Coordinates of C-alpha atoms in Angstrom, one line a residue:
M1 CA 147.2 85.0 110.1
A2 CA 144.5 87.1 111.0
S3 CA 142.0 88.9 108.8
S4 CA 140.5 92.5 108.3
V5 CA 137.1 92.6 107.7
Q6 CA 135.7 94.9 104.8
R7 CA 133.3 97.5 106.2
F8 CA 130.4 99.2 104.1
E9 CA 127.8 101.8 104.9
L10 CA 125.4 99.6 102.4
V11 CA 125.8 96.0 101.1
I12 CA 123.1 95.0 98.7
I13 CA 122.3 91.1 98.6
G14 CA 121.7 90.1 95.1
G15 CA 122.5 92.2 92.2
G16 CA 119.8 91.0 89.8
P17 CA 116.7 93.1 88.7
G18 CA 116.0 94.0 92.3
G19 CA 119.0 94.8 93.4
V20 CA 120.2 97.0 90.7
A21 CA 116.8 98.7 90.5
T22 CA 117.5 100.8 93.8
L23 CA 121.2 101.7 92.3
L24 CA 119.0 102.8 88.7
A25 CA 116.7 104.4 91.2
A26 CA 119.7 106.4 93.0
H27 CA 121.1 107.3 89.5
K28 CA 117.8 109.0 88.0
A29 CA 117.8 111.0 91.0
D30 CA 121.5 112.0 90.9
Q31 CA 122.3 110.3 93.9
L32 CA 124.3 107.0 92.9
D33 CA 128.0 109.2 93.2
N34 CA 126.9 109.8 96.8
L35 CA 125.9 105.9 97.5
L36 CA 129.0 105.0 95.9
S37 CA 131.0 107.3 97.9
M38 CA 130.1 106.0 100.9
G39 CA 130.6 102.7 100.0
I40 CA 128.7 99.9 99.0
A41 CA 129.1 96.1 98.3
I42 CA 126.8 94.3 95.6
V43 CA 126.9 90.3 96.5
E44 CA 125.9 88.6 93.5
S45 CA 126.1 84.6 92.9
A46 CA 126.3 85.1 89.2
A47 CA 129.2 86.3 86.9
S48 CA 127.5 89.7 86.2
L49 CA 125.0 92.3 87.5
G50 CA 121.7 93.0 85.9
K51 CA 120.3 89.9 84.3
G52 CA 119.2 87.8 87.0
E53 CA 116.9 84.9 85.8
I54 CA 114.6 87.3 83.5
G55 CA 116.2 86.5 80.2
N56 CA 115.7 82.9 80.8
Y57 CA 112.1 82.6 80.3
A58 CA 110.6 82.3 76.6
I59 CA 107.6 84.9 77.0
N60 CA 107.2 88.4 76.3
S61 CA 107.3 91.2 79.3
D62 CA 104.0 92.4 80.9
S63 CA 105.6 96.0 80.3
G64 CA 106.2 98.1 77.7
G65 CA 109.3 98.0 75.9
G66 CA 110.1 101.8 76.3
T67 CA 109.8 101.3 80.3
F68 CA 112.9 99.5 80.5
V69 CA 114.7 102.4 79.0
D70 CA 113.9 105.2 80.8
C71 CA 115.8 103.9 83.8
L72 CA 119.1 105.4 81.9
D73 CA 117.7 109.1 82.6
S74 CA 120.4 111.3 84.5
A75 CA 121.0 115.0 84.7
H76 CA 124.8 114.2 83.8
P77 CA 126.4 112.0 81.5
T78 CA 127.3 108.7 82.6
E79 CA 128.4 105.0 81.8
L80 CA 124.4 104.2 82.0
T81 CA 123.3 107.5 79.6
R82 CA 125.8 106.2 77.4
L83 CA 123.9 103.2 76.7
Q84 CA 120.9 105.2 75.2
S85 CA 122.7 105.1 72.1
H86 CA 123.1 101.3 72.0
E87 CA 121.0 99.5 69.6
L88 CA 119.0 97.3 72.1
T89 CA 118.3 100.2 73.8
R90 CA 117.0 102.0 70.7
N91 CA 114.9 98.5 70.1
L92 CA 113.2 98.5 73.4
A93 CA 112.7 102.3 72.9
A94 CA 111.0 101.4 69.6
A95 CA 108.4 99.0 71.2
G96 CA 106.8 101.7 73.1
H97 CA 103.5 100.6 75.2
G98 CA 104.2 97.2 73.6
P99 CA 105.8 93.8 74.9
V100 CA 109.4 92.9 74.2
P101 CA 110.9 89.3 74.5
L102 CA 112.3 88.8 78.2
R103 CA 115.2 87.4 76.6
E104 CA 115.8 90.9 75.0
A105 CA 115.0 92.4 78.3
G106 CA 117.4 90.2 80.0
R107 CA 120.2 91.2 77.0
F108 CA 119.6 95.2 78.5
L109 CA 119.5 94.5 81.7
G110 CA 122.9 92.6 81.4
L111 CA 124.5 96.1 79.7
V112 CA 122.8 98.2 82.6
G113 CA 124.8 95.6 84.9
A114 CA 128.0 95.9 83.6
A115 CA 127.5 99.7 83.3
I116 CA 127.2 99.8 87.0
E117 CA 130.0 97.6 87.7
R118 CA 132.3 100.1 85.8
M119 CA 130.8 102.8 87.6
A120 CA 131.5 101.0 91.0
E121 CA 135.0 100.6 89.9
A122 CA 135.7 104.2 90.3
Y123 CA 135.0 104.3 93.6
P124 CA 137.7 102.6 96.1
A125 CA 135.1 102.3 99.0
S126 CA 132.7 100.4 96.9
A127 CA 133.1 96.7 95.7
V128 CA 131.1 94.5 93.4
L129 CA 131.5 91.0 94.5
T130 CA 130.4 88.3 91.4
R131 CA 130.0 85.0 92.4
H132 CA 129.8 85.3 95.7
K133 CA 126.7 84.3 97.7
A134 CA 125.6 86.0 101.0
Q135 CA 124.7 82.8 103.7
S136 CA 123.9 85.2 106.5
A137 CA 124.2 88.2 108.3
R138 CA 124.6 88.9 112.1
R139 CA 123.4 91.9 114.2
C140 CA 126.5 93.7 115.9
D141 CA 127.0 96.9 117.4
D142 CA 126.5 99.3 114.9
G143 CA 125.3 97.0 112.2
W144 CA 125.1 93.4 110.5
M145 CA 128.2 91.3 110.1
V146 CA 127.2 89.3 106.6
E147 CA 129.1 86.0 105.7
I148 CA 129.5 85.3 102.0
S149 CA 131.0 82.4 100.2
D150 CA 133.5 82.8 97.2
L151 CA 131.9 80.1 94.7
E152 CA 135.0 79.8 92.7
A153 CA 137.6 79.6 95.4
G154 CA 135.4 77.6 97.7
T155 CA 136.3 80.0 100.8
T156 CA 134.2 82.2 103.2
R157 CA 134.7 85.7 104.7
K158 CA 132.5 88.0 106.6
I159 CA 131.9 91.6 105.6
F160 CA 130.6 94.3 107.9
A161 CA 127.4 96.3 106.4
R162 CA 125.6 99.3 108.0
Q163 CA 122.6 98.9 106.1
L164 CA 121.7 95.9 104.0
I165 CA 119.2 95.5 101.0
V166 CA 117.8 92.2 100.6
A167 CA 117.1 91.3 96.8
S168 CA 118.1 87.5 96.6
G169 CA 115.0 87.0 94.5
A170 CA 112.2 84.6 94.9
H171 CA 111.1 81.0 94.2
Q172 CA 108.6 78.2 94.2
P173 CA 109.0 76.3 97.3
L174 CA 107.9 72.6 96.4
P175 CA 106.4 71.7 99.9
R176 CA 103.8 74.2 99.3
M177 CA 102.4 72.1 96.8
A178 CA 102.0 69.4 99.5
R179 CA 100.2 72.0 101.6
E180 CA 97.8 72.9 98.9
Q181 CA 94.3 70.9 99.1
F182 CA 91.8 70.8 96.6
D183 CA 88.2 68.8 97.6
G184 CA 90.4 66.9 100.4
K185 CA 93.5 65.9 98.9
S186 CA 96.8 68.1 98.1
L187 CA 97.7 69.0 94.7
V188 CA 100.8 66.6 94.8
E189 CA 98.7 63.7 96.2
R190 CA 96.5 64.3 93.1
C191 CA 98.2 65.3 90.4
G192 CA 101.4 63.4 91.1
A193 CA 103.9 63.2 88.3
R194 CA 101.3 65.4 86.0
L195 CA 102.2 68.5 88.1
M196 CA 104.7 71.3 87.4
Q197 CA 105.0 74.6 88.5
S198 CA 104.7 78.0 86.0
G199 CA 108.3 78.9 86.7
E200 CA 109.6 75.8 85.3
V201 CA 106.9 75.8 82.2
L202 CA 107.7 79.2 81.0
T203 CA 111.1 78.2 80.1
P204 CA 112.0 76.9 76.8
E205 CA 112.7 73.5 78.0
G206 CA 109.7 73.2 80.4
L207 CA 108.0 74.1 77.3
Q208 CA 109.3 71.7 75.1
R209 CA 108.7 69.3 77.8
I210 CA 104.9 69.8 77.6
G211 CA 105.0 70.1 73.8
D212 CA 106.6 66.5 73.9
I213 CA 103.8 65.3 76.0
L214 CA 100.8 66.6 74.8
S215 CA 101.8 66.5 70.9
K216 CA 100.8 62.9 71.1
K217 CA 97.3 63.4 72.4
A218 CA 94.1 63.8 70.3
N219 CA 92.5 66.0 72.4
P220 CA 94.9 67.4 75.1
R221 CA 93.4 68.6 78.1
L222 CA 95.8 71.2 80.8
A223 CA 94.7 72.9 83.9
I224 CA 96.3 75.7 84.9
I225 CA 95.9 76.6 88.7
G226 CA 96.2 80.4 89.7
G227 CA 94.6 83.9 89.0
S228 CA 98.1 85.6 88.7
T229 CA 99.9 87.3 85.5
S230 CA 102.0 84.1 85.8
A231 CA 99.3 81.9 85.0
A232 CA 97.6 83.8 82.4
A233 CA 101.3 84.2 81.1
V234 CA 101.4 80.5 80.9
A235 CA 98.1 80.3 79.2
H236 CA 99.4 82.3 76.4
A237 CA 102.6 80.6 76.0
L238 CA 100.9 77.2 75.5
L239 CA 98.4 78.4 73.1
H240 CA 101.2 80.5 71.2
R241 CA 104.4 78.5 71.4
L242 CA 103.4 75.1 71.1
P243 CA 102.7 74.7 67.4
N244 CA 102.5 71.0 67.2
V245 CA 100.2 70.9 70.3
A246 CA 96.2 71.1 68.6
F247 CA 94.3 72.3 71.9
G248 CA 90.8 72.2 71.1
E249 CA 87.5 74.1 72.6
A250 CA 88.0 74.4 76.6
G251 CA 91.6 72.6 75.9
I252 CA 93.0 74.5 78.9
T253 CA 91.1 75.5 82.0
L254 CA 92.5 78.3 84.1
L255 CA 91.0 77.7 87.6
H256 CA 91.5 81.0 89.7
R257 CA 89.6 81.9 93.2
R258 CA 89.3 85.6 93.0
P259 CA 88.2 87.6 90.1
L260 CA 90.5 88.5 87.4
R261 CA 91.0 92.0 86.8
I262 CA 91.7 93.9 83.2
Y263 CA 93.6 96.7 83.4
Y264 CA 92.6 100.2 81.4
P265 CA 94.5 103.5 81.3
D266 CA 91.4 105.2 82.8
R267 CA 87.5 105.0 83.2
E268 CA 86.7 106.4 79.9
Q269 CA 88.3 103.6 78.1
A270 CA 86.8 100.6 80.3
L271 CA 83.3 102.1 80.0
A272 CA 83.8 102.3 76.2
E273 CA 84.4 98.5 75.9
G274 CA 81.4 97.6 78.4
Y275 CA 83.6 96.7 81.2
T276 CA 82.0 98.0 84.2
E277 CA 83.5 95.3 86.8
W278 CA 85.2 97.8 89.0
T279 CA 84.1 100.9 91.2
E280 CA 85.9 103.8 92.4
D281 CA 87.9 101.9 95.1
D282 CA 89.4 99.9 91.9
V283 CA 90.5 102.9 90.6
C284 CA 94.2 104.7 91.2
Q285 CA 93.2 108.0 92.7
I286 CA 96.6 109.6 91.7
S287 CA 96.9 108.3 88.0
G288 CA 93.2 107.9 87.3
R289 CA 93.9 104.0 85.7
V290 CA 91.9 101.3 86.6
F291 CA 93.2 98.3 88.2
R292 CA 96.4 99.8 87.9
F293 CA 98.5 97.2 89.8
A294 CA 95.8 94.4 90.3
G295 CA 94.8 94.5 86.4
F296 CA 96.6 92.0 83.4
R297 CA 98.6 93.8 80.9
L298 CA 99.8 93.1 77.2
D299 CA 99.5 89.8 76.1
S300 CA 98.1 88.3 79.5
R301 CA 95.4 91.2 79.1
E302 CA 94.6 90.6 75.7
L303 CA 94.1 86.8 76.3
V304 CA 91.8 86.9 79.3
M305 CA 89.8 89.7 77.3
Q306 CA 89.5 87.3 74.4
A307 CA 88.8 84.7 76.5
R308 CA 85.8 86.6 77.7
G309 CA 84.8 88.5 74.5
I310 CA 85.5 92.0 76.2
G311 CA 85.4 94.8 73.6
G312 CA 84.0 92.6 70.8
R313 CA 87.3 90.6 70.6
P314 CA 86.9 87.1 68.9
V315 CA 86.2 84.7 71.2
E316 CA 89.2 82.3 72.6
A317 CA 87.4 79.4 72.9
R318 CA 90.6 77.1 73.7
L319 CA 90.9 78.7 76.9
R320 CA 88.1 78.4 79.6
L321 CA 88.3 80.8 82.6
Q322 CA 86.7 78.9 85.7
Q323 CA 86.5 80.3 89.1
I324 CA 86.9 78.1 92.2
G325 CA 83.9 78.2 94.4
A326 CA 83.1 77.1 97.9
D327 CA 82.5 73.6 96.3
E328 CA 85.9 72.3 95.2
R329 CA 84.4 68.8 93.4
H330 CA 84.7 70.5 90.1
A331 CA 87.6 72.1 90.1
A332 CA 89.3 69.0 91.5
Q333 CA 87.5 66.8 88.3
I334 CA 88.9 69.3 86.2
M335 CA 92.5 68.3 87.4
D336 CA 92.0 64.7 87.7
D337 CA 91.2 64.9 83.7
A338 CA 93.9 66.9 82.8
D339 CA 97.1 65.5 81.2
I340 CA 99.3 68.1 82.6
V341 CA 98.1 70.5 85.9
I342 CA 100.3 73.5 85.8
A343 CA 100.6 75.3 89.3
A344 CA 101.1 79.3 89.3
M345 CA 100.4 80.0 92.8
G346 CA 103.0 82.7 92.9
Y347 CA 106.6 82.8 94.6
R348 CA 108.5 83.0 98.0
P349 CA 111.2 85.4 98.6
R350 CA 114.5 83.3 99.4
G351 CA 115.6 85.8 102.0
L352 CA 118.5 85.4 104.1
P353 CA 119.3 83.7 107.3
F354 CA 119.4 86.3 109.9
F355 CA 120.7 86.2 113.5
D356 CA 120.8 88.4 116.7
E357 CA 123.7 89.7 118.4
V358 CA 124.2 86.1 120.6
G359 CA 123.6 84.1 117.5
V360 CA 119.6 83.3 118.2
P361 CA 117.9 83.3 114.7
I362 CA 115.4 85.8 113.9
T363 CA 112.5 84.7 112.3
L364 CA 111.0 86.6 109.4
H365 CA 107.6 87.8 109.0
S366 CA 107.8 85.9 105.5
Q367 CA 108.2 82.8 106.8
L368 CA 105.3 82.7 109.2
G369 CA 103.2 81.3 105.9
P370 CA 102.5 81.7 102.0
Q371 CA 100.5 85.1 102.6
H372 CA 102.9 86.8 104.9
P373 CA 105.0 89.6 103.1
M374 CA 108.8 90.1 103.6
V375 CA 108.9 94.0 103.9
D376 CA 106.4 96.7 105.3
S377 CA 104.9 99.6 103.7
A378 CA 108.7 101.4 103.7
C379 CA 110.3 98.6 102.4
R380 CA 111.7 97.4 105.7
V381 CA 112.2 93.9 106.2
M382 CA 110.2 92.5 109.1
D383 CA 110.3 90.3 111.8
S384 CA 107.9 87.4 113.0
E385 CA 106.2 89.9 115.3
G386 CA 105.7 92.6 112.3
Q387 CA 108.2 94.9 113.6
A388 CA 111.0 96.7 111.1
I389 CA 114.5 94.8 111.6
P390 CA 116.7 98.0 112.1
N391 CA 118.3 99.1 108.7
V392 CA 117.3 95.7 106.6
F393 CA 115.2 96.5 103.3
G394 CA 114.0 94.6 100.7
I395 CA 113.0 94.6 97.3
G396 CA 112.5 92.4 94.4
L397 CA 109.9 89.7 93.3
A398 CA 107.7 88.2 96.3
A399 CA 109.2 90.6 98.8
G400 CA 105.6 91.6 99.1
F401 CA 105.4 95.4 98.8
V402 CA 102.0 97.0 98.8
P403 CA 102.3 100.7 97.4
R404 CA 99.9 103.3 99.4
G405 CA 99.5 107.1 99.5
S406 CA 102.2 109.1 97.3
L407 CA 102.9 106.0 95.6
G408 CA 99.3 105.7 94.1
G409 CA 97.5 102.6 93.4
E410 CA 94.1 101.2 93.8
A411 CA 92.5 101.3 97.4
S412 CA 91.2 97.9 96.6
F413 CA 94.5 95.9 95.8
R414 CA 95.5 93.6 98.2
G415 CA 98.6 91.6 96.3
Q416 CA 101.9 92.4 96.1
A417 CA 102.9 95.2 93.5
N418 CA 106.1 93.8 91.4
G419 CA 107.7 95.2 88.3
L420 CA 110.6 96.8 87.1
W421 CA 109.3 100.2 86.6
L422 CA 108.0 100.5 89.8
W423 CA 111.6 98.9 91.6
Q424 CA 113.4 101.3 89.2
H425 CA 111.7 104.4 90.4
D426 CA 109.3 104.5 93.4
V427 CA 109.9 101.7 95.7
G428 CA 114.1 101.8 94.5
T429 CA 113.9 105.8 95.4
L430 CA 112.1 104.9 98.6
I431 CA 114.8 102.9 99.9
V432 CA 117.3 105.1 98.9
N433 CA 116.2 108.0 100.7
A434 CA 115.9 105.6 103.8
V435 CA 119.9 104.5 103.3
L436 CA 120.8 108.3 102.7
K437 CA 119.0 109.7 105.6
A438 CA 120.2 106.8 108.1
S439 CA 123.6 107.4 107.1
R440 CA 123.8 111.3 107.3
T441 CA 122.1 110.3 111.0
E442 CA 125.1 108.1 112.0
T443 CA 127.5 110.8 110.3
D444 CA 125.7 113.5 112.4
K445 CA 126.1 111.3 115.8
I446 CA 129.7 110.5 114.9
E447 CA 130.4 114.3 114.4
I448 CA 128.6 115.1 117.6
G449 CA 130.5 112.8 119.9
L450 CA 134.2 113.1 118.6
P451 CA 136.5 115.4 118.1
A452 CA 137.1 116.5 114.4
V453 CA 140.1 114.4 113.5
A454 CA 138.2 111.3 115.4
A455 CA 135.3 111.9 113.6
A456 CA 136.9 111.8 110.2
A457 CA 138.9 108.8 111.0
S458 CA 136.0 107.2 112.1
K459 CA 134.1 108.2 109.0
R460 CA 136.8 106.5 107.1
E461 CA 136.2 103.1 108.9
I462 CA 132.6 103.3 108.5
F463 CA 132.3 104.1 104.6
H464 CA 135.7 102.8 103.2
S465 CA 136.1 99.3 102.6
T466 CA 140.0 98.5 104.0
P467 CA 142.6 96.1 102.3
A468 CA 141.2 92.2 103.5
L469 CA 143.8 89.6 104.2
Y470 CA 142.9 86.1 104.6
G471 CA 144.7 82.9 105.3

């Protein structure tokens, strides 16, 4: 039996925090109804939307609890605004600028995802495809043919997307550990079974494993490689969530290549605590914040400041901060002496295999190396030449987006900006505006080139899903 292909204006690959963030940005701008009426599909491998993996980590957030809940705001009552009275929402809001457990943030995002699913159900043109996984996307005349698999039925089919958002999350690829060299040896060769990655450590199971190993040591030694928020979060978790491990002085060493930056709300507060390791290039010219994107926040910030004794804080002697210089022998010796070595060297986007019209693979910019972003300054996914792939956007952890211009940020910032608030506001709004603009442009083309009746029929074909028959 021949099968019809469901057609959507927009398909979002991934319904976790990144994919849902775009819809929350539309909701806040009172544009979510417009998106859903045009026809969107959300493809998510889990059984529900919103949560992703965020609730699996046994640490606190690096965003204040209050920043989670303002995504519910909208000019009109919706399924999302009704969550404002939920007990969990009130608890997060009560935390204000302080951190909250990520497991609670995950629960909240699960509520958000369920509300979005209920909203989507009211629009025949849209669909929520949980327990489905996108396998590939192939370019066609007027958009993309996306192959998806039904994880429960074990079947595959194709859906059409005129526009795509890739929000498929990130991972820590093991081969990178084999390529990372210190004093002539790779991390894998140097550390062997003693090597772990930060994503594993930050789970309850990972912390339990470390606790079981180090609790038997009289003078446990642990090395963390990396200068990111994840690296500092690992150090904080090890010092505060392993009561049976007795770290002594310099029991944990954080090895980092770049200077560790501290976030401050403004110049005056930084100077008041004697923190002068910044210039005007490190200040966001819109908000006035020092190291707005590059600086550590909340628990990680406090720990790094304690390790350095900044602002008169009692020194955390159990943590040693060691910058890696041109001579890597000292850093290598620290790794060799450690009972466990933890690599916190960032994440890479999972992405999606892309093909052109004749089936030739399209190499993504992010596939060229660990320092290559997936997206450009407009959140468009780039090919290997750094050119934007038509009508394909990316968002989420490791997408590599760097805010500039009206989005603010410090001129010196060279990393990638991640965070739910940024995704749900500035970044999500950027993508929503681009999607709506492209949709209006296509509509205008149809109406200019076709008689009124044919134009209306054509728009229904593009913007509304049709009943699918499989066999």
